[in-house]
mmCIF file of C-alpha atoms in Angstrom:
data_model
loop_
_atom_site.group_PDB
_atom_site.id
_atom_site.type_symbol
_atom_site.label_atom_id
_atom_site.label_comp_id
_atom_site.label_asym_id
_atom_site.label_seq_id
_atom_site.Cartn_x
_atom_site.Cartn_y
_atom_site.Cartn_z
ATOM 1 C CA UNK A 912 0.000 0.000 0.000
ATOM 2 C CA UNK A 913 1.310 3.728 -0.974
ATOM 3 C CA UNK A 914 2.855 5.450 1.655
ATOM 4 C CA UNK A 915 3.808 8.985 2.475
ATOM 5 C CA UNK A 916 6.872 9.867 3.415
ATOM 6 C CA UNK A 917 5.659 10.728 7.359
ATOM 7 C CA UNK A 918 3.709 6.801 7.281
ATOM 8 C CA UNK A 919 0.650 7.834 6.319
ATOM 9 C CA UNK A 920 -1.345 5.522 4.140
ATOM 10 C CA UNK A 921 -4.465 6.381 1.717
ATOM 11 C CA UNK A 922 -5.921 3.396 4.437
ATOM 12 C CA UNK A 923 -5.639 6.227 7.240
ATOM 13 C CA UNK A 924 -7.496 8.987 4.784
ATOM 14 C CA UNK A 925 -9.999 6.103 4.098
ATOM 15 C CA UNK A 926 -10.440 5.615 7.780
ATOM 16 C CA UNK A 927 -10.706 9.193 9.245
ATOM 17 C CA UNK A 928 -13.958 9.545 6.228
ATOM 18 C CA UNK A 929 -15.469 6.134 6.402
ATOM 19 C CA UNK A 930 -14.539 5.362 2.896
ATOM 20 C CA UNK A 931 -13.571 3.041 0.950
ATOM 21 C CA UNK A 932 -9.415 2.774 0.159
ATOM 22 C CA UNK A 933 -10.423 2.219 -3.514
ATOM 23 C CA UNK A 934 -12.529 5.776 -3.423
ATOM 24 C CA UNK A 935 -9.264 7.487 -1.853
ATOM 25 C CA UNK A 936 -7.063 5.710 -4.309
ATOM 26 C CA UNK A 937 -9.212 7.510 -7.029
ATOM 27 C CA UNK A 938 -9.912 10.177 -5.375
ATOM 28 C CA UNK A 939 -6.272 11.213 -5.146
ATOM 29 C CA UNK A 940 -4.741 10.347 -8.215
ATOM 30 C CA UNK A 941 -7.397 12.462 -10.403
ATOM 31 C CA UNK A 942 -9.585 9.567 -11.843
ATOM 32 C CA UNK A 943 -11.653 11.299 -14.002
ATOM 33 C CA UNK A 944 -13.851 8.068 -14.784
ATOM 34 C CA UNK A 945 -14.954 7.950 -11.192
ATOM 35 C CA UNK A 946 -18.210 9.384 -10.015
ATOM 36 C CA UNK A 947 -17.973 11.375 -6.731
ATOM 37 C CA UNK A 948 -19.221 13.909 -5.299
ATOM 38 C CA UNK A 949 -17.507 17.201 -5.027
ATOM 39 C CA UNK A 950 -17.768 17.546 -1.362
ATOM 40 C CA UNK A 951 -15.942 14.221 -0.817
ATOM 41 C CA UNK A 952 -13.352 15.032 -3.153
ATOM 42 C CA UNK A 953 -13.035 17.782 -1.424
ATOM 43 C CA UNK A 954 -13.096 16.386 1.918
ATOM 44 C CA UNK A 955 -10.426 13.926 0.869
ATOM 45 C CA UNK A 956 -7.964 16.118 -0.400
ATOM 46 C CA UNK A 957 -8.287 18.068 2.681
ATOM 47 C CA UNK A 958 -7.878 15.027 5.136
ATOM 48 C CA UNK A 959 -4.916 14.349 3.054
ATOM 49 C CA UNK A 960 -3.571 18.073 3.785
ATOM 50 C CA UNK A 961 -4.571 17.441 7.607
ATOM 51 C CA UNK A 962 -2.151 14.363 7.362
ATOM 52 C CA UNK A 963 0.668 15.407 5.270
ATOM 53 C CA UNK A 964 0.136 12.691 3.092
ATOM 54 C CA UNK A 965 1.935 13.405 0.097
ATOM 55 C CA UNK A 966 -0.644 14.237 -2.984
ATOM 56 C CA UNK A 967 0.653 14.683 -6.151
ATOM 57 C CA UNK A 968 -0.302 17.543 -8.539
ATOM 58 C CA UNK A 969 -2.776 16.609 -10.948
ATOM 59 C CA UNK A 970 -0.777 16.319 -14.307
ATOM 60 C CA UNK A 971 -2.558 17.850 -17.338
ATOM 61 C CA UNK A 972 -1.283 18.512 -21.088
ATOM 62 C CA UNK A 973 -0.357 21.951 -19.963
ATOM 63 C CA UNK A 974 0.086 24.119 -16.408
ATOM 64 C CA UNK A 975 -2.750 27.016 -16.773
ATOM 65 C CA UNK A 976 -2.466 30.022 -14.776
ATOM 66 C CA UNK A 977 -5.415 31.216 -13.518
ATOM 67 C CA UNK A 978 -6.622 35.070 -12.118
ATOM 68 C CA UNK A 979 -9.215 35.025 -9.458
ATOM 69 C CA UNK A 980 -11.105 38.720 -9.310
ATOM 70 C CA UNK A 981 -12.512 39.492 -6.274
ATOM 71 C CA UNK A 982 -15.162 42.050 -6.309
ATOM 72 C CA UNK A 983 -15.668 42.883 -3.078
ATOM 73 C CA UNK A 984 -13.558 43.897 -0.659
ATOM 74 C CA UNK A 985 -11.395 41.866 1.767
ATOM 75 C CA UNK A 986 -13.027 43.566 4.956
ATOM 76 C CA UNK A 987 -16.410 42.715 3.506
ATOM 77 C CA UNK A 988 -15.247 38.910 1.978
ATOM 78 C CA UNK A 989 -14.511 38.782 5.978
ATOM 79 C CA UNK A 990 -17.720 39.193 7.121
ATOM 80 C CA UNK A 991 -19.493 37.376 4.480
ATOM 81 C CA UNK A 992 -18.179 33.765 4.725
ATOM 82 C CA UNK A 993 -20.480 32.967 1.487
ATOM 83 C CA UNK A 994 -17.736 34.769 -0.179
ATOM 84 C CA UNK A 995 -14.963 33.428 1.308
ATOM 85 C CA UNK A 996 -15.143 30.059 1.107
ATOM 86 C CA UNK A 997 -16.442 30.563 -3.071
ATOM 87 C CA UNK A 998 -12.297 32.233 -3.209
ATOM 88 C CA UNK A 999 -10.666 29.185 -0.520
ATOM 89 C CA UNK A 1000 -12.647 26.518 -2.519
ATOM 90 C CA UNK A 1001 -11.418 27.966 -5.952
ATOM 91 C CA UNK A 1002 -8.018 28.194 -4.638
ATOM 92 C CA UNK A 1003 -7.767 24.749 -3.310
ATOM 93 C CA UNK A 1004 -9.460 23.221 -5.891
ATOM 94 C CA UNK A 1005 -7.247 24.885 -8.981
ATOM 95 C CA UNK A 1006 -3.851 23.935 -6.424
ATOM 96 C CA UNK A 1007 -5.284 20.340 -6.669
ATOM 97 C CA UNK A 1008 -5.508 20.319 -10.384
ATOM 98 C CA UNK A 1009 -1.980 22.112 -11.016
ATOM 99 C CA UNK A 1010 -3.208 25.314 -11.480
ATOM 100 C CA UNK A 1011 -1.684 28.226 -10.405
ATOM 101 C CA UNK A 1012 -3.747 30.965 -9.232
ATOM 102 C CA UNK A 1013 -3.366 35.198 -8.729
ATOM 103 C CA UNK A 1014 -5.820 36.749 -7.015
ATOM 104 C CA UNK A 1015 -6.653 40.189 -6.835
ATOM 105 C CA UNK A 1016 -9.252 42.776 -6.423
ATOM 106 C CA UNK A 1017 -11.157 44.242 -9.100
ATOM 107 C CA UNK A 1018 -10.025 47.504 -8.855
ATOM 108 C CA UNK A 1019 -6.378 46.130 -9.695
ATOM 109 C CA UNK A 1020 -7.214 43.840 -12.289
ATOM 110 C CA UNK A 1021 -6.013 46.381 -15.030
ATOM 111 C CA UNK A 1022 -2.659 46.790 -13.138
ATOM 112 C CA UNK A 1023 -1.565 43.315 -13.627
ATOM 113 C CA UNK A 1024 0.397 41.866 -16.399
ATOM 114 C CA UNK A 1025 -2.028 39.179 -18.415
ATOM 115 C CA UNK A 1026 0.050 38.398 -20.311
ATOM 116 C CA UNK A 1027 0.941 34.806 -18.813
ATOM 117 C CA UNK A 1028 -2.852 34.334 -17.201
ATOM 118 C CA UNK A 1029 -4.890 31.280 -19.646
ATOM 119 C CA UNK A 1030 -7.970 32.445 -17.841
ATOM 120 C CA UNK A 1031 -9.856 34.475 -15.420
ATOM 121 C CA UNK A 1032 -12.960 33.387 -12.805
ATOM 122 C CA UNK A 1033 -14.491 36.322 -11.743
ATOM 123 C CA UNK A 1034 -16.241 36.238 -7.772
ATOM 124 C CA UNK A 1035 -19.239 38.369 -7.927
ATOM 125 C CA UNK A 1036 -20.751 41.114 -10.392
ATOM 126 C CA UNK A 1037 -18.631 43.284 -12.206
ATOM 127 C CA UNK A 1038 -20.227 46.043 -14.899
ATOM 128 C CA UNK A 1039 -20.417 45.900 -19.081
ATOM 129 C CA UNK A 1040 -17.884 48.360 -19.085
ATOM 130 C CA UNK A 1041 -15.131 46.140 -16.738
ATOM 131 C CA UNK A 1042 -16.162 43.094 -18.441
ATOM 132 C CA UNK A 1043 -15.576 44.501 -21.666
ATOM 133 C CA UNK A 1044 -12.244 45.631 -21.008
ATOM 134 C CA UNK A 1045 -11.660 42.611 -19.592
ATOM 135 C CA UNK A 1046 -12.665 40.871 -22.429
ATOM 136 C CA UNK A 1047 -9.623 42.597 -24.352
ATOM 137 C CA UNK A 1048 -7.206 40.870 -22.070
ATOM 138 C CA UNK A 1049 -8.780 37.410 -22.327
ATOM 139 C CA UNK A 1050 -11.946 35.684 -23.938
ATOM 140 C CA UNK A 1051 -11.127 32.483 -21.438
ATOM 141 C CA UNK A 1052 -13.709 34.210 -19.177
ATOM 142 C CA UNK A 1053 -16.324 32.719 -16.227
ATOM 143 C CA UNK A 1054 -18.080 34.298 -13.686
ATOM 144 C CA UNK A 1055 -19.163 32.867 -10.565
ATOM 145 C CA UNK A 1056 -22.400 33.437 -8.506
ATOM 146 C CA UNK A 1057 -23.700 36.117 -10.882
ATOM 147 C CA UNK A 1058 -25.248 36.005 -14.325
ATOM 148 C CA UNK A 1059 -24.033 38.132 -17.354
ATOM 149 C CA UNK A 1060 -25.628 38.161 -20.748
ATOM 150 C CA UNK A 1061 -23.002 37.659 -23.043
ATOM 151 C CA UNK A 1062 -22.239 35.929 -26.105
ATOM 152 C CA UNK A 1063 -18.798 35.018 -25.015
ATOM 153 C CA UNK A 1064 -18.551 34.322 -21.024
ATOM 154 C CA UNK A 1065 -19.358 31.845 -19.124
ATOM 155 C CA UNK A 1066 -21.285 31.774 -15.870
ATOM 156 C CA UNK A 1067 -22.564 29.688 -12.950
ATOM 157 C CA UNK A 1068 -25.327 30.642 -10.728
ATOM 158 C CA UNK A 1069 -27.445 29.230 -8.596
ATOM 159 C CA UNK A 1070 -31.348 29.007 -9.396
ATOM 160 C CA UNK A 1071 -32.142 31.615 -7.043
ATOM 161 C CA UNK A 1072 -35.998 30.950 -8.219
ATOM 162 C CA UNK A 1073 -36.441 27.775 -6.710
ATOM 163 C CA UNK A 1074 -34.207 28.753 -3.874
ATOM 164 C CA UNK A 1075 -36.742 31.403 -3.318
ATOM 165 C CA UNK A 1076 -39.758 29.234 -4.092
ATOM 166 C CA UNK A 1077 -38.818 26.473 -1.838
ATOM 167 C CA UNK A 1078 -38.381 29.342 1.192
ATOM 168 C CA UNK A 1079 -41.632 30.865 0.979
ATOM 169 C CA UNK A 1080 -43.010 27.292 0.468
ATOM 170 C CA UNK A 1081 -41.353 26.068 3.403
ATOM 171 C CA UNK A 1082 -42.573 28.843 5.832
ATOM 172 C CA UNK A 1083 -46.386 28.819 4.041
ATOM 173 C CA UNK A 1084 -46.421 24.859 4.661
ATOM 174 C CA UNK A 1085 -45.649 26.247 8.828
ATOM 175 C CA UNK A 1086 -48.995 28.624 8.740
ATOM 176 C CA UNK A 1087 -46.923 31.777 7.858
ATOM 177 C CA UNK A 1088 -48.959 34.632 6.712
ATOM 178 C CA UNK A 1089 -47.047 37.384 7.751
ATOM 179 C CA UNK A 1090 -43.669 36.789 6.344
ATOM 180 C CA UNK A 1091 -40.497 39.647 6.288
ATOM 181 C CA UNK A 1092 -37.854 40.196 4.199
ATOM 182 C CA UNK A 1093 -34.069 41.751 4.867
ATOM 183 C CA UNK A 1094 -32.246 41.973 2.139
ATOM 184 C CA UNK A 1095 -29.365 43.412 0.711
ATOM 185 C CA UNK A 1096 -28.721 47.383 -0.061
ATOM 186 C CA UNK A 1097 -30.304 46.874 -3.572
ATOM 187 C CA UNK A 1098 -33.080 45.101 -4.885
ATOM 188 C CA UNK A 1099 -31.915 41.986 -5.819
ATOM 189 C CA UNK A 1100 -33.326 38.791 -7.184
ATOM 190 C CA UNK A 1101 -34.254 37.077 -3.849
ATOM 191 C CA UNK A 1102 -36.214 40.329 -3.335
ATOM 192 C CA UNK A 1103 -37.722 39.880 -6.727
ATOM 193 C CA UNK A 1104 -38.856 36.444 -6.098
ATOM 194 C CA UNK A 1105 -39.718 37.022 -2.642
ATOM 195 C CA UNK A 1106 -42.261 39.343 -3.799
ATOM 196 C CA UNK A 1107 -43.777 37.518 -6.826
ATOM 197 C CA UNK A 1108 -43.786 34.057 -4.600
ATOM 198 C CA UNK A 1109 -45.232 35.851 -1.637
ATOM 199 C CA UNK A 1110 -48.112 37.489 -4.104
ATOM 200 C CA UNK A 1111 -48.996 34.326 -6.049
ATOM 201 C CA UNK A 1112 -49.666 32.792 -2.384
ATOM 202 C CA UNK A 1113 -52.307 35.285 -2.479
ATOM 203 C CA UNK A 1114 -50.378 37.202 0.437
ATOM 204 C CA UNK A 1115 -50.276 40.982 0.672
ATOM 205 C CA UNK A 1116 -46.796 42.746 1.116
ATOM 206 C CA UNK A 1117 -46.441 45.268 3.835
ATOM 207 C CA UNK A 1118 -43.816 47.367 3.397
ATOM 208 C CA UNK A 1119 -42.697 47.805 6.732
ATOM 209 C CA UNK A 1120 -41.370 44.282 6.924
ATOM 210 C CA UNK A 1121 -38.898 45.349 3.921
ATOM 211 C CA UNK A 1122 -36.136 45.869 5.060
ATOM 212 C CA UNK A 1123 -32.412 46.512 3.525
ATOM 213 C CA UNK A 1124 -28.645 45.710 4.801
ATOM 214 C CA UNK A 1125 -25.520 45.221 3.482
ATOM 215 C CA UNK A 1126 -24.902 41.155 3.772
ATOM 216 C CA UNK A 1127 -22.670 41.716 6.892
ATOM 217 C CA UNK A 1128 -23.927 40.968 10.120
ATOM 218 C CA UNK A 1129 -24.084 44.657 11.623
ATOM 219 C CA UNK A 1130 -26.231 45.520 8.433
ATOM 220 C CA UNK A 1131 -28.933 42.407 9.472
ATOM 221 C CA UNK A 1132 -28.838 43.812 12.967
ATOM 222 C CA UNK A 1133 -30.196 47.536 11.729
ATOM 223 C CA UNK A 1134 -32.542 46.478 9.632
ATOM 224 C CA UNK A 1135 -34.089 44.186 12.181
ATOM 225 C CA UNK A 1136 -34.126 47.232 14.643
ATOM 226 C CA UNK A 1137 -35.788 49.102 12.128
ATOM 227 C CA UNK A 1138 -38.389 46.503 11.000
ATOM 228 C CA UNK A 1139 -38.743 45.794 14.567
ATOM 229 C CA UNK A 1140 -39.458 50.071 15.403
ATOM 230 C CA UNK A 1141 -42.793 49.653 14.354
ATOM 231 C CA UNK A 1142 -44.074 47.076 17.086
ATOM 232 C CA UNK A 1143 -46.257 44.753 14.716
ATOM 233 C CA UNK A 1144 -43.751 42.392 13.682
ATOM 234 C CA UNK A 1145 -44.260 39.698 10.919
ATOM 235 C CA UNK A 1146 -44.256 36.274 12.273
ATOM 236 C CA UNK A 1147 -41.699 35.205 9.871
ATOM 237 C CA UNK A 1148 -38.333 36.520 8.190
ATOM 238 C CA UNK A 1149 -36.650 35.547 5.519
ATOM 239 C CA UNK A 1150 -33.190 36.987 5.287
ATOM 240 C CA UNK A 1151 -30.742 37.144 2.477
ATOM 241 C CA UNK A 1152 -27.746 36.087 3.842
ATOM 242 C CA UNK A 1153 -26.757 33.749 7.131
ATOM 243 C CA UNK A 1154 -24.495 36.612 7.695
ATOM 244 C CA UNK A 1155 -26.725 38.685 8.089
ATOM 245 C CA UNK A 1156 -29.057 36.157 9.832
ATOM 246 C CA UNK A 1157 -26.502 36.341 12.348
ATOM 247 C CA UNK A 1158 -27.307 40.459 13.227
ATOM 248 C CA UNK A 1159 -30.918 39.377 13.013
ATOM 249 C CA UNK A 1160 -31.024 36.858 15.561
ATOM 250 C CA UNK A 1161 -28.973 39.366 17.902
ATOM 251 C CA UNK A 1162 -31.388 42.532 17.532
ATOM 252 C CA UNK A 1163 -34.641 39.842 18.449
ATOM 253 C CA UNK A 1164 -32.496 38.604 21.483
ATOM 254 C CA UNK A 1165 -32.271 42.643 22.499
ATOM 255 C CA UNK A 1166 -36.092 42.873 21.663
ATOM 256 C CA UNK A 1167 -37.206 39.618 24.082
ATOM 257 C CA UNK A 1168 -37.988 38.257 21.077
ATOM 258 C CA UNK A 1169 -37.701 34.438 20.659
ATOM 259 C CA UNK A 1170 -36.825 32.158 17.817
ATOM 260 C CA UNK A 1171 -38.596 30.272 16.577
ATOM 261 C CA UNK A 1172 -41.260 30.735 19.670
ATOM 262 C CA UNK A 1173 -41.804 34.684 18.612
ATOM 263 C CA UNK A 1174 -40.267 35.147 15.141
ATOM 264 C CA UNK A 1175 -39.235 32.275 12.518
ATOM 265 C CA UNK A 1176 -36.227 32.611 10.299
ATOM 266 C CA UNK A 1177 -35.327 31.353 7.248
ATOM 267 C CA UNK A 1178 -31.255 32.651 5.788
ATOM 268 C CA UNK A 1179 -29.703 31.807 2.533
ATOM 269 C CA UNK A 1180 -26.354 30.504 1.812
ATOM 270 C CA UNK A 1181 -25.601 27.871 4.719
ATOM 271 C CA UNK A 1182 -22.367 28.957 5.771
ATOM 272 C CA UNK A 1183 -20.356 26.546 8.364
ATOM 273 C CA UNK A 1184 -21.540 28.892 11.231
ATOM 274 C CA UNK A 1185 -25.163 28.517 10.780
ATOM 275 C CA UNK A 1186 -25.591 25.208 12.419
ATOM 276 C CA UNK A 1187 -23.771 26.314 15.594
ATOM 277 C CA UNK A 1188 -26.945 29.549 15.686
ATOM 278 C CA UNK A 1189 -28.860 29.192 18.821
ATOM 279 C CA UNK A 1190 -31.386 27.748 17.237
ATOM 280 C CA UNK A 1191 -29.324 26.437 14.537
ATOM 281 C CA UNK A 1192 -30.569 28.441 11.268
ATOM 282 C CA UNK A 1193 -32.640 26.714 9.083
ATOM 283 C CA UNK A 1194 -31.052 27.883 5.520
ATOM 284 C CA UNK A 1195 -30.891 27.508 1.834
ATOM 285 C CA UNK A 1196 -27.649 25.503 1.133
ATOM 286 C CA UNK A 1197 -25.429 26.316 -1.624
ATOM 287 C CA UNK A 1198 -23.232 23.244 -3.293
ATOM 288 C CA UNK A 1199 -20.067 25.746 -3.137
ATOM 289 C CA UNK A 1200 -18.204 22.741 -4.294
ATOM 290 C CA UNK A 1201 -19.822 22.163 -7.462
ATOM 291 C CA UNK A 1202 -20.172 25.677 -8.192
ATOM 292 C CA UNK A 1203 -16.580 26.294 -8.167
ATOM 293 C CA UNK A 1204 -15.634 22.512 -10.026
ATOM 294 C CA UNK A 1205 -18.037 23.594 -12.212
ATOM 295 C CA UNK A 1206 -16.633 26.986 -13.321
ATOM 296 C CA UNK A 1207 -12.856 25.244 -13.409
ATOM 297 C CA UNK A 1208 -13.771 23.148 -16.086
ATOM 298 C CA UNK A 1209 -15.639 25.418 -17.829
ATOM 299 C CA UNK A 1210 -12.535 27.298 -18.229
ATOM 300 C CA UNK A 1211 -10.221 24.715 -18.894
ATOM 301 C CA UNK A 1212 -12.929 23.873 -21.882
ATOM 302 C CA UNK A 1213 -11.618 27.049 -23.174
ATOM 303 C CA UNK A 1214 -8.336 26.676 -22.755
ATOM 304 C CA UNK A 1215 -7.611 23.136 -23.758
ATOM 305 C CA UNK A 1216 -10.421 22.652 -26.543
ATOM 306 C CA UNK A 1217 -10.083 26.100 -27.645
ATOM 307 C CA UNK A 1218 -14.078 26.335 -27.210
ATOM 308 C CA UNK A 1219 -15.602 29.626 -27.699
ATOM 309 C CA UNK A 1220 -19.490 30.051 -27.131
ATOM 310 C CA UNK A 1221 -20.653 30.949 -23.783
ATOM 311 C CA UNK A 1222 -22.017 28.360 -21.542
ATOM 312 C CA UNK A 1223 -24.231 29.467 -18.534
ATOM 313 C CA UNK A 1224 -24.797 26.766 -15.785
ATOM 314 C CA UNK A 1225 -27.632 26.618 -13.253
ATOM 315 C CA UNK A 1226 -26.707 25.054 -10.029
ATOM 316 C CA UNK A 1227 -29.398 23.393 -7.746
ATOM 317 C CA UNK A 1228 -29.729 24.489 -4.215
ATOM 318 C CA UNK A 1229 -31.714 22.733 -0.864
ATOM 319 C CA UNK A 1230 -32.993 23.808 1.902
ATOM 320 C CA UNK A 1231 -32.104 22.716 5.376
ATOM 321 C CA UNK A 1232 -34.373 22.708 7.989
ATOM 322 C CA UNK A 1233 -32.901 23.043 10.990
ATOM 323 C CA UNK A 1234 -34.764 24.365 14.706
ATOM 324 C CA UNK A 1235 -35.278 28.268 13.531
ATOM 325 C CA UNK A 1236 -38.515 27.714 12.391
ATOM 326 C CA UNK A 1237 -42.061 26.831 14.117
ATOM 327 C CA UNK A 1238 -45.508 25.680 12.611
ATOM 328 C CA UNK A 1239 -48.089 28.578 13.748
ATOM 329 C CA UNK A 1240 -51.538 28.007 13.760
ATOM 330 C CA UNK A 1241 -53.890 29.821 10.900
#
C-alpha cells in the first residue's frame, strides 16, 4: 500500500472519512472516470492536507495560470463567509488540479500583467464596461455566482428561483402569513422572487417588513431594529444572507424576542456557522463545491479545446431545515 513519506497511508485517509481505500485511491490520483461527489473530493484532499500525506499535482497537457477577481472587498469577503469560502474553494481546488492561481481585487485587475494568465474566474458582479475591457485581455472568461448576458462568457449561478420558491413554500407549509424580508442594499433577485412568490400565495406585502442591509452581520442587525421600530412584527423573516441572519437573531435577542417561539427565520447561503446559531438556522444551502468545479472546467474547456461560445450553468440548491422555524396556527 502507498505510503507517504511521514507513514501515512491512503488506508488512514480512508479511515478518518469512512470510505472506501479504492474511493481514496481515485480520489487522489485524479480519476476522471470515477463518479464522486464534489464535497468528498473535497473532503479527501483536505484530510490528506490534515495528514501530510503526500498528494501529487494533478498532471494535465499543460500548467494554466489562472486570475481570481474578487469584487468585493477583503473587509467585507470577511464578514461574508459565502464569499470566502467561493475564493478558498477555488483556490484549493485549482492547487489540486496544477493550477496556479493570482488573485486580486477588481479595482487592480487592469494593473496586472495578463500576459501569462490562460484564464480568469471572476467572484461576484462586475459592470459591461469592466467586463468589456476585460474581455480585451482574455476571452477564457467565467463568472461565478452572478449572471451576465453575453455571447462570449461563461457563468454559474445558482437558481435563485427555486431557492426562493422552496423558502416561501417552506414557511407557508408552517402557517406563515405574515412573512419579512431583509435583504441586501439593492433590490436583488431574492427580493424579486420574494415578492412575486409571496403574491402568487395570495399574500399581501407590507412594506414595513422590507427591510435593507448590506450582507454583513451589523447591516442584518439595523434592519431588524428598524423593521422591529414599528411594534407589529411579521411572524416570519426571511433573510438574504446567514451573515446577516446572524445580526438578526442578535437585535430579536435585544427585543425579548424568541426564535422560533416569537419570530421564525429562514437565511440563505448555509455557511459553516449557521448550524452552531442558537437555534441552529434553518437555511438555503449552496453546493459551493460544485459551483466552483463547475466553473474550473468550464474554463479549462476554453483553454484546452479552444471552445468559444458561452455556456451558462444553473446550479441546484436545498434547503435545510434546521430548529429556527415553528408551525403557527392559521
Amino acid at each position: 500500500m502507498k505510503r507517504s513519506k511521514n507513514n501515512v497511508t491512503i488506508k488512514d485517509i480512508a479511515n478518518r472519512l469512512g470510505v472506501s481505500i479504492t474511493t481514496v485511491s481515485r480520489v487522489l490520483n485524479y480519476d476522471e472516470t470515477f463518479n464522486v461527489s464534489s464535497e468528498l473530493k473535497r473532503k479527501i484532499f483536505e484530510v490528506a492536507e490534515e495528514l501530510n500525506y503526500e498528494v501529487k499535482p494533478k498532471k494535465r497537457k499543460r500548467t494554466s495560470r489562472l486570475l481570481i477577481i474578487r469584487t468585493i472587498s477583503e473587509d467585507l469577503e470577511m464578514q461574508d463567509l459565502y464569499y470566502l469560502s467561493l475564493r478558498v474553494i477555488l483556490e484549493k481546488l485549482a492547487k489540486y488540479m496544477n493550477i496556479d492561481t493570482v488573485t486580486i481585487h477588481k479595482d487592480d485587475m487592469f494593473n496586472i500583467d495578463l500576459k501569462d494568465i490562460n484564464g480568469i474566474a471572476i467572484i461576484g458582479v462586475l459592470n459591461n464596461e469592466e467586463l468589456s475591457n476585460l474581455l480585451t485581455k482574455s476571452s477564457n472568461i467565467v463568472v461565478l455566482d452572478a449572471y451576465v448576458e453575453n455571447p462570449v462568457i461563461d457563468c454559474v449561478i445558482i437558481n435563485m428561483k427555486q431557492a426562493v420558491k422552496d423558502a416561501i413554500d417552506y414557511l407557508f407549509s408552517l402557517g406563515h402569513r405574515e412573512i419579512g424580508f431583509i435583504g441586501g442594499d439593492i433590490m436583488d433577485k431574492r427580493e424579486y422572487y420574494f415578492r412575486k412568490y409571496v403574491k402568487e400565495k395570495g399574500l399581501s406585502i407590507n412594506e414595513n417588513y422590507i427591510k435593507r442591509g448590506d450582507y454583513t452581520p451589523n447591516g442584518g442587525y439595523k434592519a431588524a431594529k428598524e423593521l422591529l421600530a414599528h411594534n407589529i412584527n411579521p411572524t416570519a423573516i426571511f433573510v438574504a444572507n446567514d451573515s446577516m441572519a446572524i445580526g438578526v437573531y442578535r437585535a430579536l435577542f435585544e427585543a425579548s424576542l424568541k426564535i422560533p417561539e416569537d419570530i421564525s427565520i429562514v437565511g440563505f447561503n448555509n455557511i459553516s456557522i449557521s448550524k452552531f446559531l442558537n437555534p441552529p438556522l434553518t437555511t438555503i444551502s449552496i453546493p459551493i463545491e460544485d459551483l466552483v468545479e463547475t466553473a474550473i472546467n468550464l474554463l479549462l474547456e476554453r483553454i484546452e479545446k479552444n471552445r468559444k461560445n458561452s455556456k451558462k450553468v444553473i446550479i441546484a440548491t436545498e434547503l435545510v431545515v434546521r430548529n429556527s422555524c415553528k408551525e403557527i396556527s392559521l
